[in-house]
Short mmCIF file of C-alpha atoms in Angstrom, two decimals:
data_model
loop_
_atom_site.label_atom_id
_atom_site.label_comp_id
_atom_site.label_asym_id
_atom_site.label_seq_id
_atom_site.Cartn_x
_atom_site.Cartn_y
_atom_site.Cartn_z
CA UNK A 15 31.78 -26.98 -0.48
CA UNK A 16 30.23 -23.96 1.32
CA UNK A 17 27.82 -21.63 -0.47
CA UNK A 18 28.19 -17.83 -0.38
CA UNK A 19 25.56 -15.18 -1.10
CA UNK A 20 26.99 -12.07 -2.75
CA UNK A 21 26.14 -8.57 -3.90
CA UNK A 22 28.27 -6.97 -6.63
CA UNK A 23 28.29 -4.14 -9.15
CA UNK A 24 28.34 -4.95 -12.86
CA UNK A 25 29.90 -2.95 -15.71
CA UNK A 26 26.74 -0.83 -16.07
CA UNK A 27 26.90 0.24 -12.42
CA UNK A 28 23.91 -1.87 -11.42
CA UNK A 29 23.83 -4.01 -8.30
CA UNK A 30 23.48 -7.74 -8.89
CA UNK A 31 23.19 -10.56 -6.40
CA UNK A 32 23.34 -14.34 -6.37
CA UNK A 33 25.10 -17.27 -4.76
CA UNK A 34 28.30 -19.19 -5.52
CA UNK A 35 29.81 -22.40 -4.18
CA UNK A 36 33.48 -21.78 -3.37
CA UNK A 37 36.18 -22.76 -0.90
CA UNK A 38 36.30 -19.33 0.77
CA UNK A 39 35.09 -15.73 0.54
CA UNK A 40 38.35 -14.73 -1.17
CA UNK A 41 37.70 -17.38 -3.82
CA UNK A 42 34.25 -15.82 -4.38
CA UNK A 43 35.88 -12.39 -4.85
CA UNK A 44 38.24 -13.87 -7.44
CA UNK A 45 35.37 -15.56 -9.31
CA UNK A 46 33.35 -12.33 -9.34
CA UNK A 47 36.36 -10.38 -10.56
CA UNK A 48 36.84 -12.83 -13.43
CA UNK A 49 33.20 -12.30 -14.34
CA UNK A 50 33.75 -8.57 -14.63
CA UNK A 51 31.95 -7.74 -11.37
CA UNK A 52 33.08 -5.57 -8.47
CA UNK A 53 32.60 -7.60 -5.26
CA UNK A 54 30.51 -6.07 -2.50
CA UNK A 55 28.90 -7.87 0.40
CA UNK A 56 29.76 -11.59 0.64
CA UNK A 57 28.22 -13.78 3.33
CA UNK A 58 28.32 -17.53 3.83
CA UNK A 59 24.91 -19.17 3.73
CA UNK A 60 23.75 -20.65 7.00
CA UNK A 61 24.11 -24.40 7.32
CA UNK A 62 20.87 -26.29 7.77
CA UNK A 63 22.48 -29.00 9.91
CA UNK A 64 21.28 -31.67 7.54
CA UNK A 65 21.45 -32.74 3.94
CA UNK A 66 19.66 -30.00 1.99
CA UNK A 67 17.12 -30.74 -0.71
CA UNK A 68 19.31 -29.01 -3.30
CA UNK A 69 22.34 -31.10 -2.30
CA UNK A 70 20.22 -34.25 -2.40
CA UNK A 71 18.89 -33.41 -5.86
CA UNK A 72 22.43 -32.73 -7.09
CA UNK A 73 23.68 -36.03 -5.64
CA UNK A 74 20.83 -38.01 -7.23
CA UNK A 75 20.98 -36.27 -10.62
CA UNK A 76 22.58 -38.13 -13.52
CA UNK A 77 24.33 -36.68 -16.53
CA UNK A 78 22.72 -38.46 -19.46
CA UNK A 79 23.73 -38.46 -23.12
CA UNK A 80 21.33 -35.62 -24.13
CA UNK A 81 22.80 -33.42 -21.36
CA UNK A 82 26.36 -34.11 -22.53
CA UNK A 83 25.39 -33.52 -26.17
CA UNK A 84 23.84 -30.13 -25.36
CA UNK A 85 26.86 -29.19 -23.22
CA UNK A 86 29.28 -30.13 -26.03
CA UNK A 87 27.26 -28.23 -28.66
CA UNK A 88 27.20 -25.07 -26.55
CA UNK A 89 30.93 -25.39 -25.83
CA UNK A 90 31.73 -25.88 -29.53
CA UNK A 91 29.54 -22.96 -30.63
CA UNK A 92 31.12 -20.50 -28.18
CA UNK A 93 34.62 -21.68 -29.04
CA UNK A 94 33.94 -21.03 -32.74
CA UNK A 95 32.66 -17.57 -31.80
CA UNK A 96 36.00 -16.80 -30.11
CA UNK A 97 34.65 -16.47 -26.56
CA UNK A 98 37.44 -16.86 -23.92
CA UNK A 99 37.44 -20.33 -22.33
CA UNK A 100 36.86 -19.08 -18.77
CA UNK A 101 33.90 -16.96 -19.87
CA UNK A 102 32.48 -19.95 -21.78
CA UNK A 103 32.33 -22.10 -18.66
CA UNK A 104 30.91 -19.28 -16.57
CA UNK A 105 28.08 -19.00 -19.11
CA UNK A 106 27.66 -22.78 -19.17
CA UNK A 107 27.47 -22.83 -15.37
CA UNK A 108 24.58 -20.37 -15.42
CA UNK A 109 22.75 -22.05 -18.32
CA UNK A 110 23.14 -25.76 -17.51
CA UNK A 111 19.88 -27.20 -16.17
CA UNK A 112 21.25 -30.57 -15.01
CA UNK A 113 22.23 -30.02 -11.35
CA UNK A 114 25.14 -32.46 -11.30
CA UNK A 115 26.58 -31.15 -14.56
CA UNK A 116 26.18 -27.56 -13.32
CA UNK A 117 28.16 -28.42 -10.19
CA UNK A 118 30.87 -30.08 -12.31
CA UNK A 119 31.06 -27.04 -14.62
CA UNK A 120 31.53 -24.84 -11.56
CA UNK A 121 34.43 -27.03 -10.44
CA UNK A 122 35.92 -26.84 -13.96
CA UNK A 123 35.77 -23.03 -13.74
CA UNK A 124 37.86 -23.20 -10.56
CA UNK A 125 40.32 -25.65 -12.16
CA UNK A 126 40.79 -23.34 -15.16
CA UNK A 127 41.34 -20.38 -12.83
CA UNK A 128 44.07 -22.40 -11.12
CA UNK A 129 45.83 -22.92 -14.47
CA UNK A 130 44.69 -26.43 -15.40
CA UNK A 131 44.09 -27.29 -19.05
CA UNK A 132 40.62 -28.24 -20.25
CA UNK A 133 41.30 -31.95 -20.63
CA UNK A 134 42.93 -32.05 -17.17
CA UNK A 135 39.77 -30.49 -15.71
CA UNK A 136 37.61 -33.07 -17.52
CA UNK A 137 39.78 -35.93 -16.25
CA UNK A 138 38.72 -35.08 -12.70
CA UNK A 139 35.18 -36.21 -13.57
CA UNK A 140 35.52 -39.68 -15.20
CA UNK A 141 31.87 -40.61 -14.55
CA UNK A 142 30.74 -37.81 -16.89
CA UNK A 143 33.64 -37.37 -19.30
CA UNK A 144 34.94 -40.69 -20.60
CA UNK A 145 38.56 -41.40 -21.42
CA UNK A 146 37.64 -41.05 -25.10
CA UNK A 147 36.16 -37.59 -24.45
CA UNK A 148 39.21 -36.42 -22.46
CA UNK A 149 41.73 -37.84 -24.94
CA UNK A 150 40.02 -36.20 -27.91
CA UNK A 151 39.78 -32.87 -26.09
CA UNK A 152 43.51 -33.13 -25.36
CA UNK A 153 44.20 -33.82 -29.05
CA UNK A 154 42.02 -30.84 -30.01
CA UNK A 155 43.82 -28.55 -27.56
CA UNK A 156 47.21 -29.67 -28.86
CA UNK A 157 46.27 -29.26 -32.54
CA UNK A 158 44.27 -26.07 -32.00
CA UNK A 159 41.16 -27.65 -33.51
CA UNK A 160 39.00 -28.12 -30.41
CA UNK A 161 35.68 -27.03 -32.04
CA UNK A 162 36.12 -29.58 -34.86
CA UNK A 163 37.02 -32.32 -32.35
CA UNK A 164 33.93 -31.50 -30.28
CA UNK A 165 31.75 -31.87 -33.39
CA UNK A 166 33.16 -35.37 -33.87
CA UNK A 167 32.55 -36.17 -30.20
CA UNK A 168 28.94 -35.00 -30.53
CA UNK A 169 28.51 -37.37 -33.48
CA UNK A 170 29.88 -40.31 -31.47
CA UNK A 171 27.66 -39.60 -28.44
CA UNK A 172 24.55 -39.17 -30.62
CA UNK A 173 25.39 -42.27 -32.64
CA UNK A 174 25.85 -44.48 -29.57
CA UNK A 175 22.78 -43.02 -27.85
CA UNK A 176 20.68 -43.95 -30.89
CA UNK A 177 22.02 -47.52 -31.01
CA UNK A 178 21.38 -48.03 -27.28
CA UNK A 179 17.83 -46.70 -27.63
CA UNK A 180 17.18 -48.99 -30.61
CA UNK A 181 18.33 -52.04 -28.64
CA UNK A 182 16.32 -51.00 -25.55
CA UNK A 183 13.20 -50.50 -27.69
CA UNK A 184 13.69 -53.92 -29.29
CA UNK A 185 14.03 -55.60 -25.88
CA UNK A 186 11.15 -53.78 -24.16
CA UNK A 187 8.39 -56.02 -25.58
CA UNK A 188 10.11 -59.36 -24.79
CA UNK A 189 10.91 -58.23 -21.24
CA UNK A 190 7.30 -57.17 -20.61
CA UNK A 191 6.01 -60.49 -21.97
CA UNK A 192 8.43 -62.53 -19.84
CA UNK A 193 7.47 -60.59 -16.69
CA UNK A 194 3.74 -61.02 -17.41
CA UNK A 195 4.28 -64.72 -18.11
CA UNK A 196 6.17 -65.19 -14.83
CA UNK A 197 3.40 -63.44 -12.86
CA UNK A 198 0.72 -65.57 -14.55
CA UNK A 199 2.69 -68.75 -13.79
CA UNK A 200 3.00 -67.79 -10.12
CA UNK A 201 -0.69 -66.88 -9.77
CA UNK A 202 -1.90 -70.07 -11.45
CA UNK A 203 0.49 -72.20 -9.41
CA UNK A 204 -0.31 -70.72 -5.99
CA UNK A 205 -3.99 -69.75 -6.23
CA UNK A 206 -5.75 -71.68 -9.01
CA UNK A 207 -4.22 -75.17 -9.02
CA UNK A 208 -4.59 -75.85 -5.22
CA UNK A 209 -8.36 -75.11 -5.35
CA UNK A 210 -8.93 -77.55 -8.18
CA UNK A 211 -6.71 -80.20 -6.57
CA UNK A 212 -8.83 -80.04 -3.41
CA UNK A 213 -11.94 -80.84 -5.49
CA UNK A 214 -10.19 -83.68 -7.35
CA UNK A 215 -8.86 -85.25 -4.14
CA UNK A 216 -12.32 -85.09 -2.55
CA UNK A 217 -13.67 -87.02 -5.54
CA UNK A 218 -10.78 -89.53 -5.15
CA UNK A 219 -9.61 -89.03 -8.73
CA UNK A 220 -6.11 -90.14 -9.62
CA UNK A 221 -4.17 -87.02 -10.54
CA UNK A 222 -2.33 -87.02 -13.90
CA UNK A 223 1.39 -86.08 -13.99
CA UNK A 224 0.88 -82.38 -14.98
CA UNK A 225 -1.37 -81.86 -11.95
CA UNK A 226 1.01 -83.81 -9.69
CA UNK A 227 3.99 -81.75 -10.87
CA UNK A 228 2.08 -78.48 -10.41
CA UNK A 229 0.97 -79.49 -6.93
CA UNK A 230 4.49 -80.55 -6.02
CA UNK A 231 5.83 -77.17 -7.11
CA UNK A 232 3.15 -75.40 -5.07
CA UNK A 233 3.92 -77.44 -1.95
CA UNK A 234 7.63 -76.82 -2.33
CA UNK A 235 7.10 -73.05 -2.68
CA UNK A 236 4.67 -72.99 0.24
CA UNK A 237 7.14 -74.80 2.52
CA UNK A 238 10.44 -73.37 1.31
CA UNK A 239 9.56 -69.97 -0.23
CA UNK A 240 12.12 -68.30 2.03
CA UNK A 241 14.82 -70.67 0.79
CA UNK A 242 13.90 -69.95 -2.85
CA UNK A 243 13.91 -66.19 -2.18
CA UNK A 244 17.26 -66.44 -0.39
CA UNK A 245 18.75 -68.49 -3.25
CA UNK A 246 17.51 -66.04 -5.90
CA UNK A 247 18.68 -62.92 -4.04
CA UNK A 248 21.96 -64.56 -3.04
CA UNK A 249 22.57 -65.75 -6.59
CA UNK A 250 21.90 -62.28 -8.04
CA UNK A 251 24.20 -60.62 -5.49
CA UNK A 252 26.94 -63.20 -6.11
CA UNK A 253 26.66 -62.79 -9.89
CA UNK A 254 26.67 -59.00 -9.58
CA UNK A 255 29.84 -59.16 -7.48
CA UNK A 256 31.49 -61.69 -9.83
CA UNK A 257 30.69 -59.64 -12.94
CA UNK A 258 32.45 -56.64 -11.37
CA UNK A 259 35.72 -58.60 -11.20
CA UNK A 260 37.99 -58.72 -14.32
CA UNK A 261 37.54 -62.51 -14.84
CA UNK A 262 33.78 -62.14 -14.34
CA UNK A 263 33.46 -59.34 -16.89
CA UNK A 264 35.56 -61.30 -19.36
CA UNK A 265 33.49 -64.49 -18.99
CA UNK A 266 30.19 -62.59 -19.13
CA UNK A 267 31.11 -60.62 -22.25
CA UNK A 268 32.57 -63.69 -23.98
CA UNK A 269 29.37 -65.62 -23.28
CA UNK A 270 27.17 -62.76 -24.54
CA UNK A 271 29.14 -62.53 -27.80
CA UNK A 272 28.59 -66.25 -28.40
CA UNK A 273 24.85 -66.29 -27.61
CA UNK A 274 22.40 -66.76 -30.50
CA UNK A 275 20.36 -63.69 -31.51
CA UNK A 276 22.09 -61.39 -29.00
CA UNK A 277 25.68 -62.24 -29.98
CA UNK A 278 25.48 -61.05 -33.62
CA UNK A 279 23.93 -57.74 -32.54
CA UNK A 280 26.67 -57.14 -29.94
CA UNK A 281 29.47 -58.06 -32.36
CA UNK A 282 28.16 -55.77 -35.09
CA UNK A 283 27.61 -52.97 -32.58
CA UNK A 284 31.21 -53.38 -31.39
CA UNK A 285 32.51 -53.25 -34.98
CA UNK A 286 30.51 -50.08 -35.66
CA UNK A 287 31.78 -48.49 -32.44
CA UNK A 288 35.37 -49.53 -33.19
CA UNK A 289 35.30 -48.14 -36.73
CA UNK A 290 33.59 -44.83 -35.89
CA UNK A 291 35.79 -44.06 -32.85
CA UNK A 292 39.00 -45.20 -34.57
CA UNK A 293 38.20 -43.06 -37.63
CA UNK A 294 37.63 -39.95 -35.53
CA UNK A 295 40.77 -40.57 -33.46
CA UNK A 296 42.83 -40.90 -36.65
CA UNK A 297 41.29 -37.73 -38.12
CA UNK A 298 42.07 -35.92 -34.85
CA UNK A 299 45.75 -36.84 -35.02
CA UNK A 300 45.80 -39.43 -32.22
CA UNK A 301 48.45 -42.12 -32.73
CA UNK A 302 47.39 -45.70 -33.49
CA UNK A 303 48.93 -47.00 -30.26
CA UNK A 304 47.10 -44.38 -28.18
CA UNK A 305 43.93 -45.13 -30.18
CA UNK A 306 44.14 -48.80 -29.21
CA UNK A 307 44.47 -47.79 -25.56
CA UNK A 308 41.43 -45.53 -25.80
CA UNK A 309 39.40 -48.15 -27.69
CA UNK A 310 40.25 -50.79 -25.09
CA UNK A 311 38.87 -48.52 -22.35
CA UNK A 312 35.75 -47.38 -24.23
CA UNK A 313 34.54 -50.41 -26.22
CA UNK A 314 32.43 -51.61 -23.22
CA UNK A 315 33.24 -55.29 -23.79
CA UNK A 316 36.01 -57.01 -21.81
CA UNK A 317 36.49 -59.76 -24.41
CA UNK A 318 37.09 -57.30 -27.26
CA UNK A 319 39.14 -55.00 -24.97
CA UNK A 320 41.51 -57.92 -24.40
CA UNK A 321 41.99 -58.18 -28.17
CA UNK A 322 42.88 -54.47 -28.33
CA UNK A 323 45.47 -55.02 -25.61
CA UNK A 324 46.98 -57.86 -27.64
CA UNK A 325 47.01 -55.67 -30.75
CA UNK A 326 48.77 -52.92 -28.77
CA UNK A 327 51.49 -55.38 -27.72
CA UNK A 328 52.12 -56.28 -31.37
CA UNK A 329 52.09 -52.62 -32.42
CA UNK A 330 54.87 -51.95 -29.90
CA UNK A 331 56.94 -54.53 -31.82
CA UNK A 332 56.68 -52.35 -34.92
CA UNK A 333 53.90 -54.19 -36.74
CA UNK A 334 51.13 -52.42 -38.67
CA UNK A 335 47.49 -52.47 -37.57
CA UNK A 336 46.14 -54.80 -40.30
CA UNK A 337 48.40 -57.75 -39.42
CA UNK A 338 47.48 -57.95 -35.71
CA UNK A 339 43.79 -57.56 -36.61
CA UNK A 340 43.95 -60.77 -38.67
CA UNK A 341 45.08 -62.72 -35.60
CA UNK A 342 42.48 -61.14 -33.28
CA UNK A 343 39.06 -62.62 -32.48
CA UNK A 344 35.70 -61.02 -33.34
CA UNK A 345 37.00 -58.82 -36.19
CA UNK A 346 35.29 -59.68 -39.47
CA UNK A 347 37.12 -60.12 -42.80
CA UNK A 348 35.50 -56.91 -44.07
CA UNK A 349 36.94 -54.86 -41.19
CA UNK A 350 40.39 -56.43 -41.61
CA UNK A 351 40.46 -55.89 -45.40
CA UNK A 352 39.20 -52.30 -45.25
CA UNK A 353 41.77 -51.43 -42.57
CA UNK A 354 44.52 -53.04 -44.65
CA UNK A 355 43.48 -51.05 -47.75
CA UNK A 356 43.27 -47.82 -45.75
CA UNK A 357 46.68 -48.41 -44.17
CA UNK A 358 48.30 -49.07 -47.57
CA UNK A 359 46.61 -46.14 -49.33
CA UNK A 360 47.08 -43.65 -46.48
CA UNK A 361 43.35 -42.91 -46.04
CA UNK A 362 42.63 -45.14 -43.05
CA UNK A 363 40.08 -42.75 -41.50
CA UNK A 364 38.04 -42.72 -44.73
CA UNK A 365 37.98 -46.53 -44.93
CA UNK A 366 36.96 -46.73 -41.27
CA UNK A 367 34.07 -44.33 -41.88
CA UNK A 368 32.87 -46.65 -44.66
CA UNK A 369 33.06 -49.61 -42.27
CA UNK A 370 31.17 -47.68 -39.61
CA UNK A 371 28.42 -46.72 -42.06
CA UNK A 372 28.11 -50.34 -43.22
CA UNK A 373 27.84 -51.75 -39.70
CA UNK A 374 25.35 -49.08 -38.68
CA UNK A 375 23.03 -50.57 -41.29
CA UNK A 376 23.96 -54.09 -40.17
CA UNK A 377 23.12 -53.27 -36.55
CA UNK A 378 19.74 -51.85 -37.55
CA UNK A 379 18.98 -54.99 -39.58
CA UNK A 380 20.25 -57.33 -36.82
CA UNK A 381 18.13 -55.61 -34.17
CA UNK A 382 15.04 -55.91 -36.39
CA UNK A 383 15.80 -59.57 -37.09
CA UNK A 384 16.31 -60.28 -33.39
CA UNK A 385 12.94 -58.70 -32.60
CA UNK A 386 11.28 -60.74 -35.35
CA UNK A 387 12.76 -64.03 -34.10
CA UNK A 388 12.07 -63.37 -30.42
CA UNK A 389 8.32 -63.12 -31.17
CA UNK A 390 7.86 -66.81 -32.13
CA UNK A 391 10.08 -67.91 -29.21
CA UNK A 392 7.84 -66.02 -26.79
CA UNK A 393 4.74 -67.54 -28.42
CA UNK A 394 6.19 -71.03 -27.91
CA UNK A 395 6.96 -70.24 -24.28
CA UNK A 396 3.47 -68.86 -23.73
CA UNK A 397 1.93 -71.93 -25.37
CA UNK A 398 4.02 -74.24 -23.17
CA UNK A 399 2.90 -72.52 -19.94
CA UNK A 400 -0.75 -72.34 -20.98
CA UNK A 401 -0.67 -75.92 -22.23
CA UNK A 402 0.88 -77.21 -19.02
CA UNK A 403 -1.75 -75.60 -16.79
CA UNK A 404 -4.54 -76.58 -19.18
CA UNK A 405 -3.50 -80.23 -18.92
CA UNK A 406 -3.09 -79.91 -15.12
CA UNK A 407 -6.70 -78.71 -14.77
CA UNK A 408 -8.66 -80.26 -17.64
CA UNK A 409 -7.28 -83.83 -17.57
CA UNK A 410 -8.61 -84.51 -14.04
CA UNK A 411 -11.69 -82.42 -14.88
CA UNK A 412 -12.36 -84.81 -17.75
CA UNK A 413 -12.06 -87.79 -15.37
CA UNK A 414 -14.40 -86.04 -12.94
CA UNK A 415 -16.98 -85.55 -15.71
CA UNK A 416 -16.80 -89.22 -16.67
CA UNK A 417 -17.22 -90.20 -13.01
CA UNK A 418 -20.31 -88.03 -12.69
CA UNK A 419 -21.86 -89.64 -15.78
CA UNK A 420 -21.62 -93.15 -14.31
CA UNK A 421 -25.01 -94.52 -13.04
#
């Protein structure tokens, strides 16, 4: 979209200037008029003939959770203050520091000027505003409670951001140890072992099996390193492609849910996400059937999403939510019972908030337990690698010492 430099007169009679991205000069005049400015000189910026630094920075920028949280808080605050929606987004456009989000806000301003609703404008940017975000904004617009809905959205984004950070922090140490261990294994195998083997062969010492295995691995890597590299890269590319297909995502997520240590954390995280999102959707007036559709798209696990689709099919037959949950996989008895009680008593959102709070604590405990158990596993792996190379070097070294002691 072309960029236009402008000069205009504000309400105080002062001349102001700046630049705006718009489809045409007439569109710039309309934008300035909506901002309460009297358009003056408008000129299109000269094209550089290449990809500008600003455009490159905007293309590379990412809208992260903290950016979306700040955006939602500012939007909610100005809505509560009674600021007109168009003016809100004009202010947000000028205040947003994230380049990509600023560009998106500018496009939303144009959509609103063309008569689109807020949730329709958000739907045009699915990489930033999830289906959950757009659906809840639509519910807030319909019910006239958009500020309250945004507060609930802010809670969800903050809640999920915290859980992701906790899991990343827990996995950082094991990943660093595994990388360091792999580098040490490669260095010992390619640089240390061959030098010692040369000495042992010169002394005509029979090599024990650890040394023979290590030397065999070294010779294989030296002769076929390109084949190993090709197999590793090809395997990663093939897996990446497969996991992008629906069957691949389903198999991957099913396997992860069944893995020891990781599986319990993922299942409890999914239950917490399900309960918190479902509770907020119910409090916002979204129907159960629409909630299942939103949950299926936002749960971030293909195996559990499939269960939501099955539940939706049973809901269309006129069944309540508790019954289909009993026949679904991955849902714990506590979740099923609390949903059943909430459905019978008419306070489903309250019961779901209790479930969410419980599983928040469970996730925190499970992440801590996973970190605790991974430590000994890494120690065993480290001991195995060190022990293997120690035997590969010191067993023939011991034979060499005995040979030197012979008269």
